[in-house]
Tab-separated table of C-alpha atoms (C1' of nucleotides) in Angstrom:
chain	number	residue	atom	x	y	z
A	1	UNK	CA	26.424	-139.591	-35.618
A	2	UNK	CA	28.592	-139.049	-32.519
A	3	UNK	CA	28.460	-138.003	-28.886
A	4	UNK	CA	28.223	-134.376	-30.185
A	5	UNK	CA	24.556	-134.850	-31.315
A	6	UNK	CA	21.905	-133.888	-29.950
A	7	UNK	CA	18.673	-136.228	-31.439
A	8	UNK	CA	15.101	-135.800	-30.684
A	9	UNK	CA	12.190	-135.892	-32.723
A	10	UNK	CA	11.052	-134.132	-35.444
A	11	UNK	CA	7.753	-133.434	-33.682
A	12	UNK	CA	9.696	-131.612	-30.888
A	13	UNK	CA	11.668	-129.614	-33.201
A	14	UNK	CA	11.209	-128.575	-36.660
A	15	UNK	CA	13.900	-126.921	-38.019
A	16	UNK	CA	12.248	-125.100	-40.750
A	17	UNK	CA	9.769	-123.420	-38.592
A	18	UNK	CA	11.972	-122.807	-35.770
A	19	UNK	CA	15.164	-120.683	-38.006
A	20	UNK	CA	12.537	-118.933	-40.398
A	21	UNK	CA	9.929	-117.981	-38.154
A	22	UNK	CA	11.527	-114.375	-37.839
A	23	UNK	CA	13.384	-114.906	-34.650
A	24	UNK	CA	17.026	-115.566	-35.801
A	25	UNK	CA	19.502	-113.997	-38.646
A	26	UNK	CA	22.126	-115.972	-38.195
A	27	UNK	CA	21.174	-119.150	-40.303
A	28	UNK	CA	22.131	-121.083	-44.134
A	29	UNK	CA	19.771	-123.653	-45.925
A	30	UNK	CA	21.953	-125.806	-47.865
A	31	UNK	CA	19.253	-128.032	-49.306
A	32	UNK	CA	18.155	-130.915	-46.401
A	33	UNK	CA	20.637	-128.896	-43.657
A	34	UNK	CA	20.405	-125.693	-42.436
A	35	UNK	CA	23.889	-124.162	-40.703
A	36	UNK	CA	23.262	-121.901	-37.596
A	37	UNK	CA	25.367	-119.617	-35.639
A	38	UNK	CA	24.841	-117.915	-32.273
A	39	UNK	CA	27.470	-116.031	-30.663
A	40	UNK	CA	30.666	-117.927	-31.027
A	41	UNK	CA	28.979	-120.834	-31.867
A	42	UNK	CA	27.766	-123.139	-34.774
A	43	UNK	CA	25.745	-126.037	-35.559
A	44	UNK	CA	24.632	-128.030	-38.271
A	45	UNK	CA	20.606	-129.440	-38.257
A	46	UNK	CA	19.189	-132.394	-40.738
A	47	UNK	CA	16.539	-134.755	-40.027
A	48	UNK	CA	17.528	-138.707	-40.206
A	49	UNK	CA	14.405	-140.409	-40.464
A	50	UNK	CA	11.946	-138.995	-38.063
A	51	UNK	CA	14.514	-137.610	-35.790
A	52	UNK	CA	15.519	-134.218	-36.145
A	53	UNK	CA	19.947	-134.306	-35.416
A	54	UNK	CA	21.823	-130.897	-33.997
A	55	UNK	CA	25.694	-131.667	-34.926
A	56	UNK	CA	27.856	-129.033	-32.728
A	57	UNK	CA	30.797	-129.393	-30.633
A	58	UNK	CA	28.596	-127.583	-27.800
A	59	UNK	CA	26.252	-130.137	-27.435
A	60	UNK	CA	25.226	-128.996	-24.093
A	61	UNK	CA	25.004	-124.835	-25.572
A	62	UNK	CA	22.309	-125.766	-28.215
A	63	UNK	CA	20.026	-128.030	-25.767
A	64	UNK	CA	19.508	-124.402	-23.787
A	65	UNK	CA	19.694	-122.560	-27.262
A	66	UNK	CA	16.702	-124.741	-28.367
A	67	UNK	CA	15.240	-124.061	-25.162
A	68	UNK	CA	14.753	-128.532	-25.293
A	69	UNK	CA	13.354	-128.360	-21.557
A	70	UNK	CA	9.970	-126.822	-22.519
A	71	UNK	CA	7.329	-129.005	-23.242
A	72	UNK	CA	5.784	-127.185	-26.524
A	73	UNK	CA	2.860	-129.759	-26.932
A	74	UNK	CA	1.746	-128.216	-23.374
A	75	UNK	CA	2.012	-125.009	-24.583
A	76	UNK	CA	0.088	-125.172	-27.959
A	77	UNK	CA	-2.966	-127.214	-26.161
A	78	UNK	CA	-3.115	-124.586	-23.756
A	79	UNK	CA	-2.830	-122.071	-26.753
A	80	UNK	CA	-5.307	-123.952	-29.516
A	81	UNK	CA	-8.395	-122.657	-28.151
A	82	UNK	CA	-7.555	-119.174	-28.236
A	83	UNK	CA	-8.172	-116.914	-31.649
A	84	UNK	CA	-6.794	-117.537	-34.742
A	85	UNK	CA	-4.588	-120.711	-33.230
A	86	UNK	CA	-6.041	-123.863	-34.425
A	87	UNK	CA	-5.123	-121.656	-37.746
A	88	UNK	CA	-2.338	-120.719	-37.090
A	89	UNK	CA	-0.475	-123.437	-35.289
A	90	UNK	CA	-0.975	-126.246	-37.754
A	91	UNK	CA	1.117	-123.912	-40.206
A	92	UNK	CA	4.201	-123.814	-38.201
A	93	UNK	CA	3.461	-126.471	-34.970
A	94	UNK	CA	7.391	-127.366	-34.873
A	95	UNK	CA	8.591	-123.624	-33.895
A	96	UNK	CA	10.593	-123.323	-30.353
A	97	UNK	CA	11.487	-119.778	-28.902
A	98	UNK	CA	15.113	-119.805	-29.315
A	99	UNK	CA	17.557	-119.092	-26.147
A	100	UNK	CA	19.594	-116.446	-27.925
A	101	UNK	CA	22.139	-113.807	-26.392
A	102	UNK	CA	20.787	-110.757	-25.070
A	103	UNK	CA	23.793	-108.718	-27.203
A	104	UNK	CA	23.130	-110.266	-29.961
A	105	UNK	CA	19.632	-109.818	-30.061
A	106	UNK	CA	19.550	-106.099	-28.954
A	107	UNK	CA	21.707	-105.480	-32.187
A	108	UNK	CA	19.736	-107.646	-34.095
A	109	UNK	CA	16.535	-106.329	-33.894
A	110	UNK	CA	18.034	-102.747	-33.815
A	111	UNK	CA	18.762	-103.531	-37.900
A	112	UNK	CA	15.702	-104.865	-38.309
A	113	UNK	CA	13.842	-101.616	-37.930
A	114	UNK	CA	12.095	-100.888	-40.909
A	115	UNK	CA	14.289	-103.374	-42.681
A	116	UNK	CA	13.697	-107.012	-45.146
A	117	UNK	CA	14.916	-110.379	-43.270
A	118	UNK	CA	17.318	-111.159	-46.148
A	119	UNK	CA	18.903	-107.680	-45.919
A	120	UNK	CA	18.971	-107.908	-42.412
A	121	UNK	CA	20.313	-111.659	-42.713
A	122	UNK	CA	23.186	-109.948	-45.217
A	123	UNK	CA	24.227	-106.936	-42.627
A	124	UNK	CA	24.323	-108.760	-39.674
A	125	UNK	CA	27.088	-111.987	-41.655
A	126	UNK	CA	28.818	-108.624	-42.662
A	127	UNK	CA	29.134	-107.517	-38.953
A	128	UNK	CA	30.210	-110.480	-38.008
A	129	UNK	CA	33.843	-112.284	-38.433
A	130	UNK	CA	32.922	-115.729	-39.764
A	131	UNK	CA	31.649	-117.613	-36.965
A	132	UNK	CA	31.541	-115.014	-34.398
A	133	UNK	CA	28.923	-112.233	-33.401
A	134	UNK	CA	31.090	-109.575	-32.016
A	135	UNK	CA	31.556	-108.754	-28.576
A	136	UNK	CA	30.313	-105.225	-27.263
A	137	UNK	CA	33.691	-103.800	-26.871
A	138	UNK	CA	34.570	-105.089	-30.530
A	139	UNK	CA	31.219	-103.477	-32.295
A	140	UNK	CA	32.013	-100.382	-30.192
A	141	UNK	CA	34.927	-100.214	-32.000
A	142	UNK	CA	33.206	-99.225	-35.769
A	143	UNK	CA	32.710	-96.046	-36.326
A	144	UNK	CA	29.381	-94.586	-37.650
A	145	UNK	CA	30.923	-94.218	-40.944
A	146	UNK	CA	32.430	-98.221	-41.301
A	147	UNK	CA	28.885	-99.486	-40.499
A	148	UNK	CA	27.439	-96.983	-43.230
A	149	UNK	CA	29.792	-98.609	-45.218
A	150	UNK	CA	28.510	-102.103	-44.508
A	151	UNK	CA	25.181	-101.187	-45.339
A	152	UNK	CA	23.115	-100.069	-42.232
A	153	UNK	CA	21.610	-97.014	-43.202
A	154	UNK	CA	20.258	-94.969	-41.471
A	155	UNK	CA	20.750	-97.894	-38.758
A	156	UNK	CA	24.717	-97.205	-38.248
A	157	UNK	CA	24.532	-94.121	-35.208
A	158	UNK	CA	21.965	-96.581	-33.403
A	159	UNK	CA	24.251	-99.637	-33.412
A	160	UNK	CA	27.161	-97.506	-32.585
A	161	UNK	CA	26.095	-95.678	-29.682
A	162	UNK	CA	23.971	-98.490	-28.128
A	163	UNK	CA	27.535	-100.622	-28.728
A	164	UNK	CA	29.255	-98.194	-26.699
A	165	UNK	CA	26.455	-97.500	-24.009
A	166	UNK	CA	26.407	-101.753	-23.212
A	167	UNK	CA	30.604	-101.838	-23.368
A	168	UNK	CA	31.339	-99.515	-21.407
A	169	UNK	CA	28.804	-100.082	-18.572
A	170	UNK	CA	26.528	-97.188	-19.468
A	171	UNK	CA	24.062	-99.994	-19.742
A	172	UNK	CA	23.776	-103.259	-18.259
A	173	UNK	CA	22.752	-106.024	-19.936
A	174	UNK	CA	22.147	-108.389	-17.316
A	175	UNK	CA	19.985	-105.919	-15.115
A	176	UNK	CA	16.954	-106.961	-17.392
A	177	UNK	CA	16.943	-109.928	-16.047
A	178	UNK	CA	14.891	-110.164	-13.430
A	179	UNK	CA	13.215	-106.826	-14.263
A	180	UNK	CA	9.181	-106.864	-15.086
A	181	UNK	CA	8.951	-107.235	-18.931
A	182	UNK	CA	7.297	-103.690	-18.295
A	183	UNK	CA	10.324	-102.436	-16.442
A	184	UNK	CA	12.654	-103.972	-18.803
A	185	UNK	CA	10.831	-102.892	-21.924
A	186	UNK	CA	11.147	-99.238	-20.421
A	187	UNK	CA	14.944	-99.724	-19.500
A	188	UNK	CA	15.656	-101.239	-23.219
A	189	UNK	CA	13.826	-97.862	-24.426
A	190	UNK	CA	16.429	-96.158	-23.344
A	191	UNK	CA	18.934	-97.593	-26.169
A	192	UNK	CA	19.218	-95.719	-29.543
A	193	UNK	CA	17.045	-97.824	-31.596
A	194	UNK	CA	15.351	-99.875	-29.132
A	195	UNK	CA	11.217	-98.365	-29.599
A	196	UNK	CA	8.207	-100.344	-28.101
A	197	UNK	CA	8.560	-103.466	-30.991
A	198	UNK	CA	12.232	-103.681	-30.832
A	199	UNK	CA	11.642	-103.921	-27.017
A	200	UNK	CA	9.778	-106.755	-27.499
A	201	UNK	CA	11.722	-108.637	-29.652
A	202	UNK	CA	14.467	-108.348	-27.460
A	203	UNK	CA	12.579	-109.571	-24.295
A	204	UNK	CA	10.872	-112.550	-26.165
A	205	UNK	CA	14.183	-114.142	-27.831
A	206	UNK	CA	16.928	-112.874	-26.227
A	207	UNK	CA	15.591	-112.977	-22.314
A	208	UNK	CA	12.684	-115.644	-23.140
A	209	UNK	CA	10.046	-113.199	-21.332
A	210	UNK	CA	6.798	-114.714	-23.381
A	211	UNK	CA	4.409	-111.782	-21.482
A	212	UNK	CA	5.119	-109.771	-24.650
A	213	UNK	CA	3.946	-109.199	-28.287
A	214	UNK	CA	5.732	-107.846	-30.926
A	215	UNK	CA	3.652	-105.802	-33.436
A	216	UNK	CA	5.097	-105.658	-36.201
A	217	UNK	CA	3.615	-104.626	-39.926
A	218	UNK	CA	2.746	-108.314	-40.403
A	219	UNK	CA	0.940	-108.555	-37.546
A	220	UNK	CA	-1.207	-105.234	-37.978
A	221	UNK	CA	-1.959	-106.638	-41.682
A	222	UNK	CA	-3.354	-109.577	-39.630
A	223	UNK	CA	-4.519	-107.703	-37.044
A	224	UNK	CA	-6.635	-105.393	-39.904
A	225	UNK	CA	-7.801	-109.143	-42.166
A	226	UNK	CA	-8.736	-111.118	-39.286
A	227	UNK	CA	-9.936	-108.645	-36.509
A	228	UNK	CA	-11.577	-106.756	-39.171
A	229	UNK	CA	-10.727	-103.181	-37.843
A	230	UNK	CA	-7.967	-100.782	-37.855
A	231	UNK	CA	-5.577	-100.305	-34.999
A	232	UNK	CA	-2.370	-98.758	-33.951
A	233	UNK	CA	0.434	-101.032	-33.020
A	234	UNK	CA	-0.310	-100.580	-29.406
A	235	UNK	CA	-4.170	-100.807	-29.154
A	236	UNK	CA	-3.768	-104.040	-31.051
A	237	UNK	CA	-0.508	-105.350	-28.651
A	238	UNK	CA	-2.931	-104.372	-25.371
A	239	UNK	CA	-5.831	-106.403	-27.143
A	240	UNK	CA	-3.730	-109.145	-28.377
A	241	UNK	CA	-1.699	-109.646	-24.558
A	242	UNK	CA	-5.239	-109.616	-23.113
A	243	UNK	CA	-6.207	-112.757	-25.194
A	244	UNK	CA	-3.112	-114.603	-25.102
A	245	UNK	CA	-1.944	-113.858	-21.651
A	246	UNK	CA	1.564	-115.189	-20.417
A	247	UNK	CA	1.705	-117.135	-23.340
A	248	UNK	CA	2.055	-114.539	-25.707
A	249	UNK	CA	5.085	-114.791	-27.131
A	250	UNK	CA	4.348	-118.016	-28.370
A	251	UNK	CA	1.128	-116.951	-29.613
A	252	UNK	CA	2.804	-113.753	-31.471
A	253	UNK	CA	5.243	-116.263	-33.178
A	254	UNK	CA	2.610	-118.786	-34.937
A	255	UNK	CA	0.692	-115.704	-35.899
A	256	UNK	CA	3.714	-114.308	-37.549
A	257	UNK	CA	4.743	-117.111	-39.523
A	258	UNK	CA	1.098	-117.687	-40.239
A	259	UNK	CA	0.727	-113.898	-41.241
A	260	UNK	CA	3.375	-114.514	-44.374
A	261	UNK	CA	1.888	-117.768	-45.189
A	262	UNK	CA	-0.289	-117.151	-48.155
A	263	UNK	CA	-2.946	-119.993	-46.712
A	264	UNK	CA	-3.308	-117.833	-43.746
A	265	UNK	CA	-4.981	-114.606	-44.765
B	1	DT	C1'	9.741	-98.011	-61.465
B	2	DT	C1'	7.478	-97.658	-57.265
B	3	DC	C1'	6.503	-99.958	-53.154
B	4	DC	C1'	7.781	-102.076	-49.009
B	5	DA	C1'	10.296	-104.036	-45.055
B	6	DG	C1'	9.874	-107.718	-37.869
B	7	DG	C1'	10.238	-99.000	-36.767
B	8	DA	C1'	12.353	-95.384	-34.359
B	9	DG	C1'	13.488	-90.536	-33.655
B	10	DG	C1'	12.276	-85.947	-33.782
B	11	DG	C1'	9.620	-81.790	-34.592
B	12	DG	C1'	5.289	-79.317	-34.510
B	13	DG	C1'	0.756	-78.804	-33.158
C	1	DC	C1'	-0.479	-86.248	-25.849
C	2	DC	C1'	-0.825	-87.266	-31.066
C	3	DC	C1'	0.286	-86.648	-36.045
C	4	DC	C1'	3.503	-86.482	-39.609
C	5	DC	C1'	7.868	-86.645	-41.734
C	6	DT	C1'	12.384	-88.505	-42.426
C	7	DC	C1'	15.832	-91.828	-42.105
C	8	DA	C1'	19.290	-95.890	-46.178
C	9	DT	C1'	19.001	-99.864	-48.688
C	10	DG	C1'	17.799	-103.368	-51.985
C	11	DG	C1'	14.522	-107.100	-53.162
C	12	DA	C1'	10.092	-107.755	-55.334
DNA sequence: TTCCAGGAGGGGG
DNA sequence: CCCCCTCATGGA
């Protein structure tokens, strides 16, 4: 253990629940250790005793990245009383809302359209050069038929022209900022590949606006078992922001993990 | 083998 | 506006 580390409990952060929670590609269980990246970063999590340890040389990066100034305990007794959360949260209680890069995430979640997490897991370490996501000017630089050829589908036109719409200005990234997530949701729409869910995903981990809810097919199977009624994704994301409020995207992310735990539905 | 996956785009009605 | 079809790929 060095300076490097970052060490806080394994109450505050469970690394399980946090990487495989549907919010990150970029990640490796080797056993007891888990190896992240995030842009041109790495890190390397484990659990010593009851601590939970984040070994980078950027300590300062990953306490953002884990978003470590949020007090999650807050959050989920604010949360508990709602629907479906005093299920749900016990399942996955040691989940954060990663900080992640907006560039990253916007391609990201562009491959996971319609797409498994290990396949989109396998395309995204194939667009990337070992440790590195790539810039936008260096994704902009495959052609449709290269990212075909690294297994995107019908994916590849999506990545490449919302590539070349963020590096070379057509689109910036850092106008979402301080946009409404309604303004920014309708600004990301405008990216090849970017629909109402995609949106979302983008907002909640790679600009941390919770005042979202991804609907994804997990969530409608939930949505269908629980509520006991059909819906389309966006009557159930209207009814679902009216319960959970601000707070959302933290409710959206214990229901997911919840919604592929088999002692859920 | 068929079904499905953290859906989006596009055409027709 | 809504409904329906198509779009690659590979794991289960």
């Amino acid at each position: 253990m060095t300076n490097r580390d970052t060490i806080l409990s394994k109450e505050q952060l469970n690394i399980k629940d946090t990487l495989e929670c549907g919010q990150v590609f970029r990640y490796t269980n080797f056993g007891s250790h888990y190896a992240l990246k995030a842009q041109d970063k790495s890190c390397i999590l484990y659990y010593s005793g009851n601590n939970t340890i984040i070994e980078s040389d950027d300590a300062e990066y990953f306490r953002n990245y884990f978003d470590l100034a949020t007090d999650y305990q807050d959050i989920k007794a604010k949360l508990y009383g709602l629907p479906f959360m005093s299920q749900a949260i016990p399942l996955a209680s040691g989940i954060r809302i990663l900080r992640q890069e907006p560039f990253e995430t916007i391609i990201s979640f562009i491959i996971s359209a319609n797409n498994h997490i290990p396949r989109i897991k396998s395309i995204i370490e194939r667009i990337s050069k070992g440790q590195a996501f790539p810039t936008p000017q260096e994704l902009a630089k495959f052609s449709v038929e290269e990212l075909r050829a690294l297994g995107l589908g019908f994916r590849d036109r999506y990545v490449h022209n919302t590539a070349n719409d963020i590096a070379s200005g057509r689109f910036d990234i850092n106008s979402i900022i301080g946009m409404s997530s309604q303004a920014a949701s309708k600004n990301l729409c405008t990216l090849q590949g970017v629909g109402a869910k995609v949106a979302d995903c983008i907002l909640l981990f790679g600009y941390h606006k919770t005042d979202v809810f991804p609907v994804d097919t997990w969530i409608k199977k939930t949505y269908n078992a629980k509520f006991g009624q059909e819906g389309d994704a966006k009557q159930i994301r209207k009814l679902l922001l009216d319960i959970y409020g601000d707070l959302s995207g933290y409710a959206q992310q214990y229901l997911f993990y919840g919604a592929r735990s088999k002692f859920f539905i």
